[in-house]
Coordinates of C-alpha atoms and ligand atoms in Angstrom, one line a residue:
M1 CA -45.8 -72.8 -128.3
E2 CA -47.3 -72.1 -124.9
S3 CA -49.2 -75.3 -124.2
A4 CA -52.4 -75.3 -122.2
H5 CA -51.5 -78.5 -120.3
G6 CA -53.3 -79.5 -117.2
S7 CA -56.8 -78.7 -116.1
P8 CA -58.2 -75.5 -117.5
V9 CA -60.6 -75.1 -114.6
L10 CA -59.8 -71.9 -112.8
T11 CA -59.6 -72.4 -109.1
D12 CA -59.5 -68.8 -108.0
P13 CA -60.7 -66.7 -110.9
V14 CA -61.9 -63.7 -108.9
P15 CA -59.9 -61.0 -107.1
I16 CA -60.7 -61.3 -103.4
S17 CA -62.2 -57.9 -103.0
K18 CA -64.6 -58.5 -105.9
S19 CA -65.4 -62.0 -105.0
R20 CA -67.9 -61.7 -102.2
L21 CA -70.8 -62.1 -104.6
G22 CA -68.9 -64.7 -106.6
I23 CA -68.7 -62.5 -109.6
H24 CA -65.9 -63.2 -112.1
S25 CA -63.7 -60.2 -112.9
S26 CA -65.0 -60.1 -116.4
L27 CA -68.3 -59.1 -115.0
L28 CA -67.1 -56.1 -113.2
T29 CA -68.9 -53.6 -115.3
F30 CA -72.0 -55.7 -114.9
S31 CA -71.6 -56.3 -111.2
Q32 CA -73.8 -54.8 -108.6
L33 CA -71.6 -55.1 -105.6
D34 CA -73.7 -53.0 -103.3
Q35 CA -76.8 -54.9 -104.1
P36 CA -78.4 -57.6 -102.0
M37 CA -78.2 -61.1 -103.3
S38 CA -80.6 -61.7 -106.1
P39 CA -84.0 -63.1 -105.4
T40 CA -85.2 -66.4 -106.6
T41 CA -85.9 -66.7 -110.3
S42 CA -89.7 -67.2 -109.9
K43 CA -90.2 -63.5 -109.3
Y44 CA -89.2 -62.8 -112.9
T45 CA -92.0 -64.6 -114.6
R46 CA -94.1 -61.5 -114.8
S47 CA -93.0 -58.5 -116.8
G48 CA -92.0 -55.5 -114.9
S49 CA -92.3 -57.2 -111.5
R50 CA -88.8 -56.1 -110.5
K51 CA -88.2 -52.5 -109.4
S52 CA -85.0 -50.8 -110.4
T53 CA -82.2 -50.7 -107.8
A54 CA -80.2 -47.8 -106.4
S55 CA -78.9 -45.0 -108.6
L56 CA -75.2 -46.2 -108.4
D57 CA -76.3 -49.5 -109.8
D58 CA -78.2 -47.7 -112.5
V59 CA -75.0 -45.9 -113.5
R60 CA -73.1 -49.2 -113.7
F61 CA -76.0 -50.9 -115.4
N62 CA -76.3 -48.1 -117.9
G63 CA -72.7 -48.6 -118.9
W64 CA -73.5 -52.2 -119.5
L65 CA -76.7 -51.2 -121.4
D66 CA -74.6 -49.1 -123.7
A67 CA -72.5 -52.1 -124.4
M68 CA -75.6 -54.0 -125.3
K69 CA -76.7 -51.3 -127.7
A70 CA -73.3 -51.1 -129.3
S71 CA -72.9 -54.8 -129.7
S72 CA -73.7 -55.0 -133.4
P73 CA -73.6 -52.5 -136.3
P74 CA -76.8 -50.5 -136.6
R75 CA -78.8 -51.2 -139.8
K76 CA -78.9 -48.3 -142.2
K77 CA -82.5 -47.3 -142.1
L78 CA -83.9 -45.3 -145.0
L79 CA -86.4 -42.9 -143.4
K80 CA -88.8 -41.2 -145.7
G81 CA -87.9 -37.5 -146.1
S82 CA -84.8 -37.6 -144.0
C83 CA -82.0 -37.1 -146.6
I84 CA -79.8 -35.3 -144.0
Q85 CA -80.0 -38.2 -141.6
V86 CA -79.1 -40.7 -144.4
A87 CA -76.2 -38.5 -145.6
S88 CA -74.8 -38.3 -142.1
I89 CA -75.1 -42.1 -141.7
D90 CA -73.3 -42.5 -145.0
N91 CA -70.5 -40.1 -143.8
E92 CA -70.2 -42.1 -140.6
I93 CA -69.9 -45.4 -142.6
E94 CA -67.2 -43.9 -144.8
D95 CA -65.3 -42.6 -141.7
N96 CA -65.5 -46.1 -140.2
I97 CA -64.2 -47.7 -143.4
S98 CA -61.2 -45.3 -143.7
W99 CA -60.4 -45.8 -140.0
M100 CA -60.5 -49.6 -140.4
Q101 CA -58.4 -49.4 -143.6
L102 CA -55.8 -47.4 -141.8
N103 CA -55.6 -49.6 -138.7
Y104 CA -56.5 -53.0 -140.1
P105 CA -55.8 -52.9 -143.9
S106 CA -57.9 -55.0 -146.2
A107 CA -56.8 -58.6 -146.4
L108 CA -57.8 -58.4 -150.1
D109 CA -55.6 -55.4 -150.8
C110 CA -52.8 -57.0 -148.9
F111 CA -53.1 -60.4 -150.4
D112 CA -49.7 -60.4 -152.0
K113 CA -48.1 -59.4 -148.7
I114 CA -49.9 -62.2 -146.9
I115 CA -48.8 -64.9 -149.3
E116 CA -45.3 -63.6 -149.1
H117 CA -45.4 -64.6 -145.4
A118 CA -46.9 -67.9 -146.4
K119 CA -44.1 -68.8 -148.8
N120 CA -42.7 -72.2 -148.0
K121 CA -45.0 -72.6 -145.1
K122 CA -48.1 -74.6 -144.5
I123 CA -51.2 -72.5 -143.9
A124 CA -53.5 -73.5 -141.0
M125 CA -56.9 -71.9 -141.4
F126 CA -59.3 -71.1 -138.6
L127 CA -62.8 -69.8 -139.3
D128 CA -65.5 -68.4 -137.1
Y129 CA -69.0 -69.1 -138.2
D130 CA -71.6 -66.4 -137.5
G131 CA -70.8 -63.1 -139.1
T132 CA -67.8 -64.7 -140.9
L133 CA -69.1 -67.5 -143.0
S134 CA -72.7 -66.5 -142.8
P135 CA -74.2 -63.0 -142.6
I136 CA -75.8 -61.9 -139.3
V137 CA -79.5 -62.4 -139.5
D138 CA -82.4 -61.9 -137.0
D139 CA -83.1 -65.5 -136.4
P140 CA -80.0 -67.6 -135.2
D141 CA -81.7 -70.7 -136.6
C142 CA -81.7 -69.2 -140.1
A143 CA -78.0 -68.2 -140.2
F144 CA -77.3 -70.4 -143.2
M145 CA -74.1 -70.2 -145.3
S146 CA -74.5 -70.0 -149.0
E147 CA -73.7 -72.9 -151.3
A148 CA -70.9 -70.8 -152.8
M149 CA -69.4 -70.3 -149.4
R150 CA -69.7 -74.0 -148.6
A151 CA -67.9 -74.9 -151.8
T152 CA -65.2 -72.3 -151.1
V153 CA -64.6 -73.7 -147.6
R154 CA -64.5 -77.2 -149.0
S155 CA -61.7 -76.1 -151.4
V156 CA -59.9 -74.4 -148.6
A157 CA -59.9 -77.6 -146.6
K158 CA -58.6 -79.5 -149.5
Y159 CA -55.4 -77.5 -149.5
F160 CA -55.0 -76.4 -145.9
P161 CA -55.9 -78.0 -142.5
T162 CA -59.1 -76.0 -141.6
A163 CA -61.1 -75.7 -138.4
I164 CA -64.3 -73.9 -137.6
I165 CA -64.3 -72.4 -134.1
S166 CA -67.7 -71.2 -133.0
G167 CA -69.7 -70.1 -130.1
R168 CA -72.5 -72.4 -131.1
S169 CA -72.6 -76.0 -130.0
R170 CA -70.4 -78.3 -132.1
D171 CA -73.5 -80.2 -133.4
K172 CA -75.3 -77.0 -134.4
V173 CA -72.4 -75.5 -136.3
Y174 CA -71.7 -78.9 -138.0
D175 CA -75.4 -79.0 -139.1
L176 CA -74.9 -75.5 -140.6
V177 CA -71.6 -76.1 -142.3
K178 CA -72.1 -79.8 -143.3
L179 CA -68.5 -80.5 -144.3
T180 CA -66.8 -83.6 -143.0
E181 CA -63.4 -82.5 -144.1
L182 CA -63.0 -79.9 -141.4
Y183 CA -62.2 -79.9 -137.7
Y184 CA -64.9 -78.4 -135.4
A185 CA -64.7 -76.6 -132.1
G186 CA -68.0 -75.6 -130.6
S187 CA -69.1 -73.8 -127.4
H188 CA -66.3 -71.2 -127.9
G189 CA -63.7 -73.9 -128.2
M190 CA -64.9 -75.9 -125.2
D191 CA -65.9 -78.9 -127.4
I192 CA -63.3 -79.9 -129.9
I193 CA -63.4 -82.8 -132.3
G194 CA -59.9 -83.3 -133.7
P195 CA -57.3 -85.6 -134.8
D196 CA -55.7 -88.2 -132.6
S197 CA -52.6 -87.1 -130.7
D198 CA -50.6 -89.2 -128.4
S199 CA -48.8 -86.4 -126.8
L200 CA -52.0 -84.5 -126.0
S201 CA -53.9 -87.5 -124.7
K202 CA -51.2 -88.0 -122.1
V203 CA -51.4 -84.4 -120.7
H204 CA -55.1 -83.6 -121.1
P205 CA -57.4 -85.5 -118.8
D206 CA -60.3 -84.2 -120.8
Y207 CA -59.1 -85.7 -124.1
V208 CA -61.1 -88.9 -124.9
K209 CA -61.4 -91.2 -127.8
S210 CA -65.0 -91.7 -129.0
T211 CA -67.1 -92.6 -132.0
D212 CA -69.3 -90.3 -134.0
N213 CA -72.9 -91.0 -135.3
Q214 CA -71.5 -93.0 -138.2
G215 CA -69.3 -95.1 -135.9
K216 CA -66.1 -93.3 -137.1
E217 CA -63.3 -93.0 -134.5
I218 CA -62.8 -89.5 -133.3
T219 CA -61.1 -87.7 -130.4
L220 CA -62.9 -85.3 -128.3
F221 CA -61.6 -82.6 -126.0
Q222 CA -64.2 -81.1 -123.6
P223 CA -62.5 -79.2 -120.8
A224 CA -65.8 -78.0 -119.3
R225 CA -67.3 -81.4 -119.1
E226 CA -68.0 -81.1 -115.4
F227 CA -70.3 -78.0 -116.1
L228 CA -72.7 -79.9 -118.3
S229 CA -75.5 -80.3 -115.8
M230 CA -75.0 -76.8 -114.4
I231 CA -75.2 -75.3 -117.9
D232 CA -78.4 -77.3 -118.6
Q233 CA -79.9 -76.0 -115.4
V234 CA -79.0 -72.4 -116.1
F235 CA -80.4 -72.8 -119.6
K236 CA -83.8 -73.9 -118.2
T237 CA -83.8 -71.1 -115.7
L238 CA -83.0 -68.5 -118.5
V239 CA -85.8 -69.9 -120.7
E240 CA -88.2 -69.5 -117.8
I241 CA -87.2 -66.0 -116.8
T242 CA -87.2 -64.6 -120.3
K243 CA -90.4 -66.3 -121.6
D244 CA -92.5 -63.2 -121.1
I245 CA -90.0 -61.0 -123.0
K246 CA -91.1 -60.8 -126.6
G247 CA -88.3 -61.7 -129.0
A248 CA -86.0 -63.1 -126.4
K249 CA -84.3 -66.4 -127.5
V250 CA -82.2 -68.7 -125.4
E251 CA -79.9 -71.3 -127.0
N252 CA -78.3 -74.2 -125.2
H253 CA -74.9 -74.7 -126.7
K254 CA -74.0 -77.6 -124.3
F255 CA -71.1 -75.9 -122.6
C256 CA -72.5 -72.4 -122.8
V257 CA -75.8 -70.6 -123.2
S258 CA -76.7 -67.7 -125.4
V259 CA -79.5 -65.2 -124.6
H260 CA -80.4 -63.2 -127.7
Y261 CA -81.9 -59.8 -127.5
R262 CA -81.6 -58.8 -131.2
N263 CA -85.4 -59.2 -131.6
V264 CA -86.4 -57.7 -128.2
E265 CA -87.8 -54.2 -128.2
E266 CA -85.0 -51.8 -127.1
N267 CA -87.0 -50.6 -124.1
N268 CA -86.9 -54.2 -122.7
W269 CA -83.1 -54.6 -123.1
K270 CA -82.5 -53.4 -119.6
T271 CA -85.0 -56.0 -118.2
I272 CA -83.5 -58.9 -120.1
G273 CA -80.0 -57.8 -119.2
Q274 CA -80.8 -57.4 -115.5
R275 CA -82.5 -60.8 -115.3
V276 CA -79.6 -62.7 -117.0
H277 CA -77.1 -60.8 -114.9
D278 CA -79.0 -61.7 -111.7
V279 CA -78.9 -65.4 -112.6
V280 CA -75.2 -65.4 -113.3
K281 CA -74.5 -63.4 -110.1
D282 CA -75.7 -66.4 -108.1
C283 CA -73.5 -68.8 -109.9
P284 CA -69.9 -68.1 -109.1
R285 CA -68.6 -70.8 -111.4
L286 CA -70.3 -69.1 -114.4
R287 CA -69.5 -65.8 -116.1
L288 CA -71.3 -63.6 -118.5
T289 CA -69.8 -62.3 -121.8
H290 CA -71.2 -60.3 -124.6
G291 CA -71.4 -61.0 -128.3
R292 CA -73.4 -59.4 -131.1
K293 CA -76.8 -58.6 -129.5
V294 CA -76.3 -61.7 -127.4
L295 CA -75.4 -62.4 -123.8
E296 CA -73.4 -65.5 -123.3
I297 CA -73.1 -67.5 -120.1
R298 CA -70.1 -69.7 -119.8
P299 CA -68.1 -71.7 -117.2
V300 CA -65.3 -69.9 -115.5
I301 CA -62.5 -71.9 -117.0
D302 CA -59.2 -70.8 -118.5
W303 CA -60.3 -71.8 -122.0
N304 CA -61.3 -69.8 -125.0
K305 CA -61.1 -69.7 -128.8
G306 CA -57.4 -68.8 -128.5
K307 CA -56.7 -71.9 -126.4
A308 CA -58.7 -73.9 -128.9
V309 CA -56.4 -72.7 -131.7
E310 CA -53.3 -73.6 -129.7
F311 CA -54.8 -77.0 -128.9
L312 CA -55.7 -77.7 -132.5
L313 CA -52.3 -76.6 -133.8
E314 CA -50.7 -78.9 -131.3
S315 CA -52.9 -81.9 -132.1
L316 CA -52.3 -81.3 -135.8
G317 CA -48.6 -81.2 -135.3
L318 CA -48.4 -77.6 -136.6
T319 CA -46.5 -75.9 -133.8
D320 CA -43.4 -75.0 -135.7
R321 CA -43.8 -71.3 -136.5
D322 CA -41.0 -71.4 -139.1
N323 CA -43.0 -73.8 -141.2
V324 CA -46.6 -72.9 -140.4
L325 CA -48.6 -69.7 -140.8
S326 CA -52.0 -69.7 -139.1
I327 CA -54.8 -67.4 -140.2
Y328 CA -57.9 -66.9 -138.1
I329 CA -60.9 -65.1 -139.6
G330 CA -63.6 -63.9 -137.2
D331 CA -65.9 -61.0 -136.4
D332 CA -66.7 -61.1 -132.7
K333 CA -65.2 -60.3 -129.4
T334 CA -64.7 -63.9 -128.6
D335 CA -62.4 -64.2 -131.7
E336 CA -60.1 -61.6 -130.1
D337 CA -58.6 -64.3 -127.9
A338 CA -57.6 -66.2 -131.0
F339 CA -56.3 -63.1 -132.7
K340 CA -54.2 -62.3 -129.6
V341 CA -52.7 -65.8 -129.4
L342 CA -51.5 -65.6 -133.0
R343 CA -50.3 -62.0 -132.6
D344 CA -48.4 -62.7 -129.4
S345 CA -46.8 -66.0 -130.5
K346 CA -46.0 -64.5 -134.0
R347 CA -47.4 -67.6 -135.5
G348 CA -49.8 -66.0 -137.9
F349 CA -52.5 -63.3 -137.8
G350 CA -56.1 -62.6 -137.4
I351 CA -58.4 -61.0 -139.9
L352 CA -61.3 -59.1 -138.4
V353 CA -64.6 -59.1 -140.3
S354 CA -66.2 -55.8 -139.6
S355 CA -68.0 -53.0 -141.4
I356 CA -67.7 -50.7 -138.4
R357 CA -64.8 -49.3 -136.5
K358 CA -63.5 -51.8 -133.9
E359 CA -60.3 -52.1 -131.9
S360 CA -58.8 -55.5 -132.5
N361 CA -55.9 -57.8 -132.1
A362 CA -56.2 -58.7 -135.7
F363 CA -53.8 -57.5 -138.3
Y364 CA -56.1 -57.2 -141.3
S365 CA -59.8 -56.8 -142.0
L366 CA -62.5 -57.8 -144.3
H367 CA -65.8 -56.0 -144.7
D368 CA -68.3 -58.9 -144.6
P369 CA -68.7 -62.6 -145.4
K370 CA -68.7 -61.9 -149.1
E371 CA -65.2 -60.5 -148.8
V372 CA -64.3 -63.5 -146.6
M373 CA -65.3 -65.7 -149.5
K374 CA -63.2 -63.7 -152.0
F375 CA -60.2 -63.9 -149.7
L376 CA -60.6 -67.7 -149.3
Q377 CA -60.9 -68.0 -153.1
L378 CA -57.8 -66.0 -153.7
L379 CA -56.0 -68.3 -151.3
V380 CA -57.2 -71.4 -153.0
N381 CA -56.3 -70.1 -156.5
W382 CA -52.9 -69.1 -155.3
K383 CA -52.3 -72.6 -153.8
R384 CA -53.5 -74.2 -157.1
Q385 CA -51.1 -72.0 -159.1
Q386 CA -48.3 -73.0 -156.7
G387 CA -49.1 -76.7 -157.4
R388 CA -49.1 -76.1 -161.2
K389 CA -45.7 -74.3 -161.0
Q390 CA -44.2 -77.2 -159.1
L391 CA -45.4 -79.6 -161.9
I392 CA -43.7 -77.6 -164.6
Ligands
LIG401 O1 -68.6 -67.8 -132.7 P1 -69.7 -67.6 -133.7 O2 -69.8 -68.7 -134.7 O3 -69.6 -66.3 -134.4 O4 -71.0 -67.6 -132.9 C1 -71.4 -66.5 -132.0 C2 -72.9 -66.4 -131.8 O5 -73.4 -66.5 -133.1 C3 -74.9 -66.6 -133.2 O6 -75.4 -65.4 -132.9 C4 -75.1 -64.3 -133.7 O7 -75.6 -64.6 -135.1 C5 -77.0 -64.7 -135.1 C6 -77.4 -65.1 -136.6 O8 -76.8 -64.3 -137.5 C7 -77.6 -63.4 -134.8 O9 -79.1 -63.4 -134.8 C8 -77.2 -63.0 -133.3 O10 -77.7 -61.7 -133.0 C9 -75.7 -63.0 -133.2 O11 -75.2 -62.8 -131.9 C10 -75.4 -67.7 -132.3 O12 -76.8 -67.8 -132.3 C11 -74.9 -67.5 -130.9 O13 -75.3 -68.6 -130.1 C12 -73.3 -67.6 -131.0 O14 -72.8 -67.5 -129.7

């Protein structure tokens, strides 16, 4: 296994030619290299106070705006008297489904094949939260998982080491999942609570022993610890500069910040995107990424959900690919890092949760959280049967 030893803080993350405004390479489509440095945040407190910039910037910005628009599947709207439109949406959905089935076959249909790979191996299960265990909803505070899903995940954890890896803060995702038998990685893997590991504690300076609210001994890995106050400051700034945009919501996830635009009128997306972009532009140690109708601000460190999977496998002593099969289920761009790690290291595979056509590093797909639950139940039933067979 390729270990992520040493400090994950990137010292020189930006190609020289692109770095003069301190913009990380992941921001290139967002960057406005020919633009003067951004003004102070106070000028954003009134709506529409900022004039649009030069046309070249508009072109770049429009590309980015397209990405904002495309960042979550459109809802199927039934418009009165528009049967043709509904039929064409239906066709598009069917096309998407067949394309997905061809490129990323259903993990339900391929279940037998999957367990064939798992034969005589221990399965390690990694689960994303939003869009995987809970359906995508308008209000991030109401993204609850069903009791049935909770019971299913509890059963999964009974048979397989199981971790949740989420973009949310670790506390928030724990509050939603409420299962003590799992491992949790919040802030896109930048805040991991896991088992004790002597080998890891020697090589990772950010690996510390601590106690939880109940006084239980735990070990924490927080590679972006030094960014805590910066993230908090940026969170406050983002709250301030978006407060006049109806529907905007900013979440503090401790080591990263989310700016939601799902409930913002589409004609204000450009404004919100531009403001967030301008804030990040002034912080060379932060970068902007994109989720489902959400902009995410994170530290520029060489750490992501993929690294978190590697870290957890190592701390769980599950690095032997001949004896361990890892499965990661997720729906978002940030899950791609984990899919890729498993694909490249041939240690397992990703399952993409998507009802629309998406390029992915996953091997299989599931349509939605309901199918995720079915898949997890099949896995649990299979494991139970295995146990019974061994008893006979
Ligand atoms: O890594 P995840 O567990 O998938 O978290 C990613 C983001 O999920 C949440 O936002 C998404 O779900 C919301 C609730 O369904 C939805 O309203 C929003 O549009 C989605 O982007 C969470 O609120 C974000 O902070 C996470 O980064």
